[in-house]
Short mmCIF file of C-alpha atoms (C1' of nucleotides) in Angstrom, two decimals:
data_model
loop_
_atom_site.label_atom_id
_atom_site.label_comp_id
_atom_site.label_asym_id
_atom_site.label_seq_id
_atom_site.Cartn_x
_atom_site.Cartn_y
_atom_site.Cartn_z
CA UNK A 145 16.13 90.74 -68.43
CA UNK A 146 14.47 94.13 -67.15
CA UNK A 147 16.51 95.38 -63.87
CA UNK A 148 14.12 94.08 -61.05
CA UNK A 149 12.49 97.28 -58.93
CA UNK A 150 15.10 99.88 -58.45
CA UNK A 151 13.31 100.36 -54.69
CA UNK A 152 14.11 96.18 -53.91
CA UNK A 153 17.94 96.77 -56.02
CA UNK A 154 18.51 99.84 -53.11
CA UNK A 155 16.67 97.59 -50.21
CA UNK A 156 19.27 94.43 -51.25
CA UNK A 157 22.14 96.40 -51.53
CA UNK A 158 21.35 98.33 -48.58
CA UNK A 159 20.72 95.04 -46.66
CA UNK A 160 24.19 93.58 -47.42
CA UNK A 161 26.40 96.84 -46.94
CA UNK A 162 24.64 97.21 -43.38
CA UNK A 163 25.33 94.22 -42.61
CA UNK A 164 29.35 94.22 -43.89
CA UNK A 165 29.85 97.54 -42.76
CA UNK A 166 27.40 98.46 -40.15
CA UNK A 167 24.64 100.45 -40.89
CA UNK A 168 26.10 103.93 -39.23
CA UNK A 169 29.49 103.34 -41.44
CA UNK A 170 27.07 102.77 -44.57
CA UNK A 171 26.95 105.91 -46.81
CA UNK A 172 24.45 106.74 -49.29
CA UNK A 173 27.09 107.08 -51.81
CA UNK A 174 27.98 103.16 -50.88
CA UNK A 175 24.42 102.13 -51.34
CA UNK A 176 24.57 104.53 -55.07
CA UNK A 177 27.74 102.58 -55.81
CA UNK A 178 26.70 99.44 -55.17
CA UNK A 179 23.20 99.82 -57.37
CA UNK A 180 24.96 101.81 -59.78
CA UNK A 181 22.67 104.63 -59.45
CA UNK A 182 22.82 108.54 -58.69
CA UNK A 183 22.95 109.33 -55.21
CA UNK A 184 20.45 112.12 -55.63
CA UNK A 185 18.27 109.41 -57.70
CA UNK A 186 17.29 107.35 -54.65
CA UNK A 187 15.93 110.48 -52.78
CA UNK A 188 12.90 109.85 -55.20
CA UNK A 189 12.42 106.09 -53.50
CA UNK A 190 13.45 106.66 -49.84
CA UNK A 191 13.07 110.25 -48.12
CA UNK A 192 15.90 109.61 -45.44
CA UNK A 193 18.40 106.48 -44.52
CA UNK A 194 16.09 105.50 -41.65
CA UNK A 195 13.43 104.59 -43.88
CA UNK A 196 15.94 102.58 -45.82
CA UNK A 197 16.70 100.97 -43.01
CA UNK A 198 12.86 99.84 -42.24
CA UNK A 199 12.61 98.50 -45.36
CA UNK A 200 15.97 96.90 -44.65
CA UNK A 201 14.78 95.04 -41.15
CA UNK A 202 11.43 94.37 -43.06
CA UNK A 203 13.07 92.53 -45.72
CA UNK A 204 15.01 90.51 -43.33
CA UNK A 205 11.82 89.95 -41.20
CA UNK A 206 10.10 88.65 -44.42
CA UNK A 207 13.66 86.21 -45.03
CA UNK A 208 13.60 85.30 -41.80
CA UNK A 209 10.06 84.02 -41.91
CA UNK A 210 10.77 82.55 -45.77
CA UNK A 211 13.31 80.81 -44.10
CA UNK A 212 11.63 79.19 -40.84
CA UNK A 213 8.44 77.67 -43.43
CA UNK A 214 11.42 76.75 -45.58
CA UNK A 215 13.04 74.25 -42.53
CA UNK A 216 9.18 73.43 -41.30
CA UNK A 217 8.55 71.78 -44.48
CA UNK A 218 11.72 70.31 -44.65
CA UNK A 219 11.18 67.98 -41.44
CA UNK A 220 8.33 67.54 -39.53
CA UNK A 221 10.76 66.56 -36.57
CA UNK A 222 10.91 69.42 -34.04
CA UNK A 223 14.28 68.32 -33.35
CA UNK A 224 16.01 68.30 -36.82
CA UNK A 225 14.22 71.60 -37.30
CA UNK A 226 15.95 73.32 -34.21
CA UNK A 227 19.10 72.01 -35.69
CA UNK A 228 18.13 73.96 -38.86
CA UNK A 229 18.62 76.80 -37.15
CA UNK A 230 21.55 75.70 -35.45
CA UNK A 231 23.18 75.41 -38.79
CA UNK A 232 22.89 78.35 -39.71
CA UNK A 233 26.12 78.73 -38.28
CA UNK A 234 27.45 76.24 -41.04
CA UNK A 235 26.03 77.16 -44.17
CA UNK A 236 26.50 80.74 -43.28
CA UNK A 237 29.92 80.57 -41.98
CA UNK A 238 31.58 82.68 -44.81
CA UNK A 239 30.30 85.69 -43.74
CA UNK A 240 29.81 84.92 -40.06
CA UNK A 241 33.83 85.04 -39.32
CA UNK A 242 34.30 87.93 -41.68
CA UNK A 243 31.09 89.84 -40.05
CA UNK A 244 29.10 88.01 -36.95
CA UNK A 245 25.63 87.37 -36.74
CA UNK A 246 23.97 89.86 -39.09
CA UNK A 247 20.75 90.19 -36.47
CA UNK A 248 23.07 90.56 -33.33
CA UNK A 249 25.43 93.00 -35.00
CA UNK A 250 22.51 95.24 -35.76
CA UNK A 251 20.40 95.17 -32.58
CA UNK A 252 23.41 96.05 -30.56
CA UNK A 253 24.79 98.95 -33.33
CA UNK A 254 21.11 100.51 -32.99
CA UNK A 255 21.34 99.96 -29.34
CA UNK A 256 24.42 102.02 -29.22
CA UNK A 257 23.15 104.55 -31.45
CA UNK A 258 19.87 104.73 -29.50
CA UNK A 259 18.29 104.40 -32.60
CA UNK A 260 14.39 103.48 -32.53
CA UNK A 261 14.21 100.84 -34.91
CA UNK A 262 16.39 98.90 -32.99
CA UNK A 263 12.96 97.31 -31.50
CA UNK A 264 11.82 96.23 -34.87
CA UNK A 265 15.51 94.96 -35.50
CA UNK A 266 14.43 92.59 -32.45
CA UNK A 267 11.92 91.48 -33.58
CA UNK A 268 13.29 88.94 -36.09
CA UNK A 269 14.82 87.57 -32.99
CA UNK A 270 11.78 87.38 -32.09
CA UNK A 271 10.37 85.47 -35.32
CA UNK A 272 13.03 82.66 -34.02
CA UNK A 273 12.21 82.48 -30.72
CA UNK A 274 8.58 82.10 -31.07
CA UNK A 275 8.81 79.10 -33.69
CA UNK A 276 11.46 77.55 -31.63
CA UNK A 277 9.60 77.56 -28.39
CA UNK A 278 6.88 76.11 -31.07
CA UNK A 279 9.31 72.94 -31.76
CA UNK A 280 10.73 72.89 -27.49
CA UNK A 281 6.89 72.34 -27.04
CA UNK A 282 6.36 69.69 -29.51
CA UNK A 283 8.91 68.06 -27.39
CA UNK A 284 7.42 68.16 -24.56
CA UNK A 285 9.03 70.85 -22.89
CA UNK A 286 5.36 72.86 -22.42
CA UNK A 287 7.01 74.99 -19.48
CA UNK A 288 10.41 76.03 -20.53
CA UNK A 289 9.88 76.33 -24.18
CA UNK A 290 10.78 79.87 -24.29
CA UNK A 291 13.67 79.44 -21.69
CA UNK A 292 15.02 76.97 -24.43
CA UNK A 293 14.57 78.97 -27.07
CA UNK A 294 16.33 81.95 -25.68
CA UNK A 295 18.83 79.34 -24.64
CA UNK A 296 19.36 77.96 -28.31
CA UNK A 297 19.67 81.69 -29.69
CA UNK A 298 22.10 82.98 -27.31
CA UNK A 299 24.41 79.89 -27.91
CA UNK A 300 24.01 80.85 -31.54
CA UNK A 301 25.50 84.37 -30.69
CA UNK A 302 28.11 83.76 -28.63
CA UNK A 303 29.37 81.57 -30.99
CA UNK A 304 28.70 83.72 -33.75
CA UNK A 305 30.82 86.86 -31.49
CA UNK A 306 34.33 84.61 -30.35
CA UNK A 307 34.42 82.43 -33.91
CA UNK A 308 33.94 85.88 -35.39
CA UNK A 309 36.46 87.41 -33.41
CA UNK A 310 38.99 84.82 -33.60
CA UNK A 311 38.26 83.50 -36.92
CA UNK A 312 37.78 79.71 -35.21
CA UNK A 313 36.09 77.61 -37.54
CA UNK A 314 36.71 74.79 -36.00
CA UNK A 315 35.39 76.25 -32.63
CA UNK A 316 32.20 76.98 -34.16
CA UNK A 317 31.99 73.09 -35.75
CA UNK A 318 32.53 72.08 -32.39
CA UNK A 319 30.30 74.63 -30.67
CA UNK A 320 27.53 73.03 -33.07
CA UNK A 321 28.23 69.47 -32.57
CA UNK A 322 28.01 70.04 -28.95
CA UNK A 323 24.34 71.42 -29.21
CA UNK A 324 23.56 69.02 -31.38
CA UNK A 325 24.33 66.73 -28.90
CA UNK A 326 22.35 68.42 -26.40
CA UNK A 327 19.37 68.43 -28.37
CA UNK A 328 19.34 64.70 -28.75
CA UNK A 329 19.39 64.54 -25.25
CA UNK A 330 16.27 66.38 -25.29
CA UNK A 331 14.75 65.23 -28.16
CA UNK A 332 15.67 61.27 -26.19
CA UNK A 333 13.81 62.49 -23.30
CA UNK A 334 10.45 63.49 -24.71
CA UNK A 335 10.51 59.60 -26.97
CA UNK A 336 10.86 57.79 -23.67
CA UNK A 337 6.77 59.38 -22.13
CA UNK B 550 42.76 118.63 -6.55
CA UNK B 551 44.81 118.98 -9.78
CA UNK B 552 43.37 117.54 -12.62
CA UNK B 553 44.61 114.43 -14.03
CA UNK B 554 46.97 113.92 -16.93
CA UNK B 555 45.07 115.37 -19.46
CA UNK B 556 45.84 112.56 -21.55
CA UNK B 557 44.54 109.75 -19.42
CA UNK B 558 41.50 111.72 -19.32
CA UNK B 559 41.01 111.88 -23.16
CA UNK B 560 41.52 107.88 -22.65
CA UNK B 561 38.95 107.70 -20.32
CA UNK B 562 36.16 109.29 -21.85
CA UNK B 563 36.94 107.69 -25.37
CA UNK B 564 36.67 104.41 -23.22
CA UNK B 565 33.52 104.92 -22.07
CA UNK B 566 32.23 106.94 -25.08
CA UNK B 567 33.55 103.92 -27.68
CA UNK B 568 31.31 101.85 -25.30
CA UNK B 569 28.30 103.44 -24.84
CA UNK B 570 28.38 104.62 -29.20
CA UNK B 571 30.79 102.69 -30.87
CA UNK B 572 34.02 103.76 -32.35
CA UNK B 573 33.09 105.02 -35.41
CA UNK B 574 29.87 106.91 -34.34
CA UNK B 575 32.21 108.75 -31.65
CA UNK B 576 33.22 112.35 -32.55
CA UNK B 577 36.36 114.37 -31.36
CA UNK B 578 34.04 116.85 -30.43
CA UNK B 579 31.75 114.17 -28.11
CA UNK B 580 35.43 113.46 -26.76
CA UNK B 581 36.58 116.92 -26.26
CA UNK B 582 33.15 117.65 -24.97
CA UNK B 583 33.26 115.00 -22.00
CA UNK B 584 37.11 116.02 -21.23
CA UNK B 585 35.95 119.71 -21.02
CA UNK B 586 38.69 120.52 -23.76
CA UNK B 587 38.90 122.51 -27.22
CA UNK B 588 39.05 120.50 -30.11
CA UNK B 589 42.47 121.48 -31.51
CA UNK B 590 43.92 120.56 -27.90
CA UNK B 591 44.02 117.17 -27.97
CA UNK B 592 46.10 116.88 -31.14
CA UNK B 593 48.93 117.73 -29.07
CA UNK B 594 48.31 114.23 -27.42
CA UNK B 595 47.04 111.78 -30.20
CA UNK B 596 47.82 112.89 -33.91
CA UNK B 597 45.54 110.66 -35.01
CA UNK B 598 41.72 108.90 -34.20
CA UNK B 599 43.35 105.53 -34.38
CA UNK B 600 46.23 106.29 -31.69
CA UNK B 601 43.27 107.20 -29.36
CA UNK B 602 41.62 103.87 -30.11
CA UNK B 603 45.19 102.15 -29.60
CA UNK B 604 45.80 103.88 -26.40
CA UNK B 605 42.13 102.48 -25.11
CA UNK B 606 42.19 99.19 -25.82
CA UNK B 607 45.70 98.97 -23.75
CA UNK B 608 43.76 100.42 -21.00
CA UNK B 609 40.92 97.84 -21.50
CA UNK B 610 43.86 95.69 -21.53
CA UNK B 611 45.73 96.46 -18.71
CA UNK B 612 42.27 96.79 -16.73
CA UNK B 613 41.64 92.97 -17.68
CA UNK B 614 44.81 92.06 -16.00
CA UNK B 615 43.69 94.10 -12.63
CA UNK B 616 40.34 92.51 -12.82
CA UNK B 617 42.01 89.32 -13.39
CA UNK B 618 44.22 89.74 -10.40
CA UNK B 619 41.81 90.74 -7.88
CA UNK B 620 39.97 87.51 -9.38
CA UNK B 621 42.75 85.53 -8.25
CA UNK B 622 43.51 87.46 -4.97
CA UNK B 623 39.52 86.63 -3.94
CA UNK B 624 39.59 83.36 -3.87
CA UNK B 625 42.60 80.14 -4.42
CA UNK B 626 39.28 78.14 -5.81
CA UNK B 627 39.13 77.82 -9.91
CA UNK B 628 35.44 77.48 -9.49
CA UNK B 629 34.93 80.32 -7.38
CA UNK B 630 37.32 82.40 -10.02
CA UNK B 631 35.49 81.24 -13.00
CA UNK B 632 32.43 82.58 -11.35
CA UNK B 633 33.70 85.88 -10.71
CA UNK B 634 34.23 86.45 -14.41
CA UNK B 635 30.17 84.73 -15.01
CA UNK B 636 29.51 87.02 -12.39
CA UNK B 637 30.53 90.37 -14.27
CA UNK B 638 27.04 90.36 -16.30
CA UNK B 639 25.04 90.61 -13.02
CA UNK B 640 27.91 93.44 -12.22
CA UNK B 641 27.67 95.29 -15.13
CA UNK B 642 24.15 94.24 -16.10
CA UNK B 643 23.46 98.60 -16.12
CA UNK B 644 25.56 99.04 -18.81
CA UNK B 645 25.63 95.62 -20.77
CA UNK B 646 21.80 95.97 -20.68
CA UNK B 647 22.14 98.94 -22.76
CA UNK B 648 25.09 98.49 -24.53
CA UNK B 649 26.25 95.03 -24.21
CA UNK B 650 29.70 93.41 -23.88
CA UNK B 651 32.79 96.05 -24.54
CA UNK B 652 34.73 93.38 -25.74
CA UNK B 653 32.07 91.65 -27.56
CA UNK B 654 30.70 94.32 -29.27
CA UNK B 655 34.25 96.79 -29.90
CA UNK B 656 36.00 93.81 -31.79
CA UNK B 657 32.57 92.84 -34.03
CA UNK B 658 32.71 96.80 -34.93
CA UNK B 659 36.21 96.85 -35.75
CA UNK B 660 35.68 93.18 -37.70
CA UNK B 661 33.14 95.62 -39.58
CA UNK B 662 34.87 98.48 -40.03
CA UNK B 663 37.82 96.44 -40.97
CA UNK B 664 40.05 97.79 -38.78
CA UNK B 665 43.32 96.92 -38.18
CA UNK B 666 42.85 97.47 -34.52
CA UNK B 667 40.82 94.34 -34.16
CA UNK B 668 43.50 92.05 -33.82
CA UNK B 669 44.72 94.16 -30.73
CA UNK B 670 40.84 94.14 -29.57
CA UNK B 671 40.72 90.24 -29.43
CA UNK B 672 43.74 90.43 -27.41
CA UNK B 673 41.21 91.15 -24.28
CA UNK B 674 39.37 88.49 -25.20
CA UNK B 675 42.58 86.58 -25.55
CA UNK B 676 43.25 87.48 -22.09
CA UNK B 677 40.34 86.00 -20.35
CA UNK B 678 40.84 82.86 -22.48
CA UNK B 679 44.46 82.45 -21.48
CA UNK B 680 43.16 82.57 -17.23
CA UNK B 681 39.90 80.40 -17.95
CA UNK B 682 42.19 78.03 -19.13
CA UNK B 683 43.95 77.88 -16.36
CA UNK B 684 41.15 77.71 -13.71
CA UNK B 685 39.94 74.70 -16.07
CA UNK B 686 43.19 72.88 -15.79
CA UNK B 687 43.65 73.69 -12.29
CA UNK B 688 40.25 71.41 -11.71
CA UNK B 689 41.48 68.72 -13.92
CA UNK B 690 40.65 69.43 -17.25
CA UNK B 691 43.91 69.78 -18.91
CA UNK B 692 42.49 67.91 -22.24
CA UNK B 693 39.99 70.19 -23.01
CA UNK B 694 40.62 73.70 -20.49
CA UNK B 695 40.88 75.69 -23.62
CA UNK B 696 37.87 74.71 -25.12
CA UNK B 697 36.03 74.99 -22.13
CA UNK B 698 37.23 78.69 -21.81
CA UNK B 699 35.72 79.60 -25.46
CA UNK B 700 32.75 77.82 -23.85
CA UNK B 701 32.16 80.52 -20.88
CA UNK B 702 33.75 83.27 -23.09
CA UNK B 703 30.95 82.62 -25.38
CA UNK B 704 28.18 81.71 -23.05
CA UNK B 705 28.47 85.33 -21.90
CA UNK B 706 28.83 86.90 -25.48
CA UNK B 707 25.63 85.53 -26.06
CA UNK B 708 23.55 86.40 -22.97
CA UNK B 709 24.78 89.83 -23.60
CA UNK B 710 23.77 90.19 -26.88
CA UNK B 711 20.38 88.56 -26.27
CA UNK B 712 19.90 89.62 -22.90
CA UNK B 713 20.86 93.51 -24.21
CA UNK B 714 18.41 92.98 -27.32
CA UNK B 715 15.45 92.16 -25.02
CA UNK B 716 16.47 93.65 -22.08
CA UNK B 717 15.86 90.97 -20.25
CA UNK B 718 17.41 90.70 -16.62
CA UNK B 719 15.49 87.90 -15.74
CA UNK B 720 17.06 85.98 -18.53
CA UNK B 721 20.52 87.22 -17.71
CA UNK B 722 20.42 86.11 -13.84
CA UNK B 723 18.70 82.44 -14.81
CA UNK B 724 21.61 82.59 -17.28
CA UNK B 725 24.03 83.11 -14.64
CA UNK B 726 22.81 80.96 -12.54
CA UNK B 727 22.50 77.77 -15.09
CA UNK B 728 25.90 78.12 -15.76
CA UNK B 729 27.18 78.39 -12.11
CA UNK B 730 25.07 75.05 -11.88
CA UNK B 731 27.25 73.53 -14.84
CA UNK B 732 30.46 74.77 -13.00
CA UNK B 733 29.24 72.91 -9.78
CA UNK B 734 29.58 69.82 -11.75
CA UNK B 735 32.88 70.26 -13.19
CA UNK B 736 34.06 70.98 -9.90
CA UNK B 737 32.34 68.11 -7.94
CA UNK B 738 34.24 65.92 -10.97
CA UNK B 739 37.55 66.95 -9.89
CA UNK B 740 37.24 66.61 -6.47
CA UNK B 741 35.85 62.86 -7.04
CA UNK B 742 39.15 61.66 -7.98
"C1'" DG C 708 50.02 122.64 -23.09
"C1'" DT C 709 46.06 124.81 -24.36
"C1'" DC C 710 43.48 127.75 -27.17
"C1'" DT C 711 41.16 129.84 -31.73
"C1'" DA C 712 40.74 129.75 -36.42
"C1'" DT C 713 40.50 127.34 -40.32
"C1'" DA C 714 41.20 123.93 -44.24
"C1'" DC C 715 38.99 120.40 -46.57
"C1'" DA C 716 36.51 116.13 -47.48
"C1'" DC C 717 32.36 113.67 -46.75
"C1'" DG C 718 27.86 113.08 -44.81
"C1'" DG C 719 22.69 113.54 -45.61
"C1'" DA C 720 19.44 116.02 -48.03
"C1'" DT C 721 17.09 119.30 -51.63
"C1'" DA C 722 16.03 121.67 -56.26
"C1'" DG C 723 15.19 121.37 -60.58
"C1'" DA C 724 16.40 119.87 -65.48
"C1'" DC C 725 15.56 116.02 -68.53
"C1'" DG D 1211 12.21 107.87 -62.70
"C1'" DT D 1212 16.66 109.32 -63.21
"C1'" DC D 1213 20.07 112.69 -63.55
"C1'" DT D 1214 23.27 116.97 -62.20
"C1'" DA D 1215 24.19 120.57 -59.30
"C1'" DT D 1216 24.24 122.32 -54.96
"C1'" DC D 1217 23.37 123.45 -49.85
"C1'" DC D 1218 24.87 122.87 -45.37
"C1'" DG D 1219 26.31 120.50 -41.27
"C1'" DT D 1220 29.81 117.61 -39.32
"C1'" DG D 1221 34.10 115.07 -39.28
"C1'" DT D 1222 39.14 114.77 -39.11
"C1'" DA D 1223 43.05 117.29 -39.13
"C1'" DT D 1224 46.36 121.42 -39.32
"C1'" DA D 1225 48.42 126.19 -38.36
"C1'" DG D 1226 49.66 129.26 -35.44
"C1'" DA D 1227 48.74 132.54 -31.42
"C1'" DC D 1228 49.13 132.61 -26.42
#
DNA sequence: GTCTATACACGGATAGAC
DNA sequence: GTCTATCCGTGTATAGAC
């Protein structure tokens, strides 16, 4: 087959080296390497590395949303779809203990390097906590929705940091059942009005 | 006064400047610049980049122990000391709200960078582990006091990240204060019995 | 112990041929 | 659109004078 867009080959390959090695520790001869391209090639597609790494936090803005209407028409059961995102932690697990969360890893690198995309790099945390307030309120829970939400996504990093750090799988499986747990307990309370 | 060991001075500012840039982003030059030194000096006291990080996570190291220790000389009650450690994001919320957790966020950089100096990095986290555990067991919980540590280990991780992302104090101290609520309970639970 | 000078590789970025 | 060649700053590290 044709090699899809050279632009979307540099974007994917740009989007997995940030997130393995950090986008500071990323080189352009990495992202060359990795497309099997000539570094001074890509200059024709992307004028510096920061616009790379728009595209980069654009294309994972664009996942992140494929992903939410992806688990929204899987269940229609606000509960189950929280847990979607709760298993994340799961079915991503490979490259969570090798590398964390890839959106917390990159907010806090561009926070460190006082970089200003790191408010766009929020705002996929942001896609997350708006459709999980969404699901909290289908629940019931009309006036901490967003506490929840916040609630459910900084569980999902913490774990994501220590199982990371200490390679704990069975932490993490633990860390999730727990939630889970938690969630029926919420999910129990909004059946019984 | 007389200045310092020179070399605990290139420690301290590569603690503070691994913190507030990251490792790898950190320059001998940013160091040598904050220590008021020439470059080539400071080669008579670390050969290498790595010996500097060495020598700063056993100061992060050894400072977890003192912070520990005053922890313990505050207050007999495990409650009260498990606080204390909850406690350190409204402490250090000026610096975790721009930079997050320096444990958190040196060992996902070094997970990253694949670094052999993230082993001795989890080591701090190890540390606080090791004393939550004990708290826990000292109210009772000697099934699950280790599990319970990863639980506030990673409770924090996350409001850090999230609370750092957002910069969102409010958050952070509602945080804090959810958890102290949890800690109430697993107190009240060993003093029942 | 501290300095200056310098070696040398790698980083991002540009010019211009094909 | 893709390549080669190249510029220039910065990064780590060394040599050697003081």
């Amino acid at each position: 087959m044709p090699p899809a867009n050279t632009r979307q080959q540099i974007v994917n390959a740009a989007n997995d080296l940030f997130y393995r090695q950090g986008f500071d520790h990323t080189s352009f001869a990495d992202i060359a390497g990795a497309v099997q391209i000539s570094r001074g090639n890509f200059y024709y597609h992307f004028k510096t590395k920061d616009e790379i790494l728009d595209a980069v936090i654009e294309t994972r803005l664009a996942d992140t949303r494929a992903m939410i209407a992806a688990w929204a028409a899987d269940s229609p059961d606000p509960a189950q779809r929280i847990r979607s995102y709760i298993r994340i932690l799961i079915t991503n697990w490979d490259k969570i203990r090798c590398f964390g969360c890839p959106v917390g890893t990159l907010t806090t690198e561009l926070a460190k390097l006082d970089h200003g995309a790191g408010r766009a790099a929020t705002e996929v945390f942001s896609e997350f906590r708006g459709w999980l307030a969404e699901q909290f309120r289908a629940l019931g829970r009309t006036e901490d929705a967003d506490e929840l939400a916040m609630q459910v996504i900084s569980f999902s990093q913490g774990v994501a940091t220590l199982a990371c750090a200490f390679d704990d799988e069975a932490f993490m499986r633990s860390e999730v059942e727990r939630m889970s747990n938690w969630l029926d307990g919420i999910a129990a309370e909004s059946t019984r009005t």
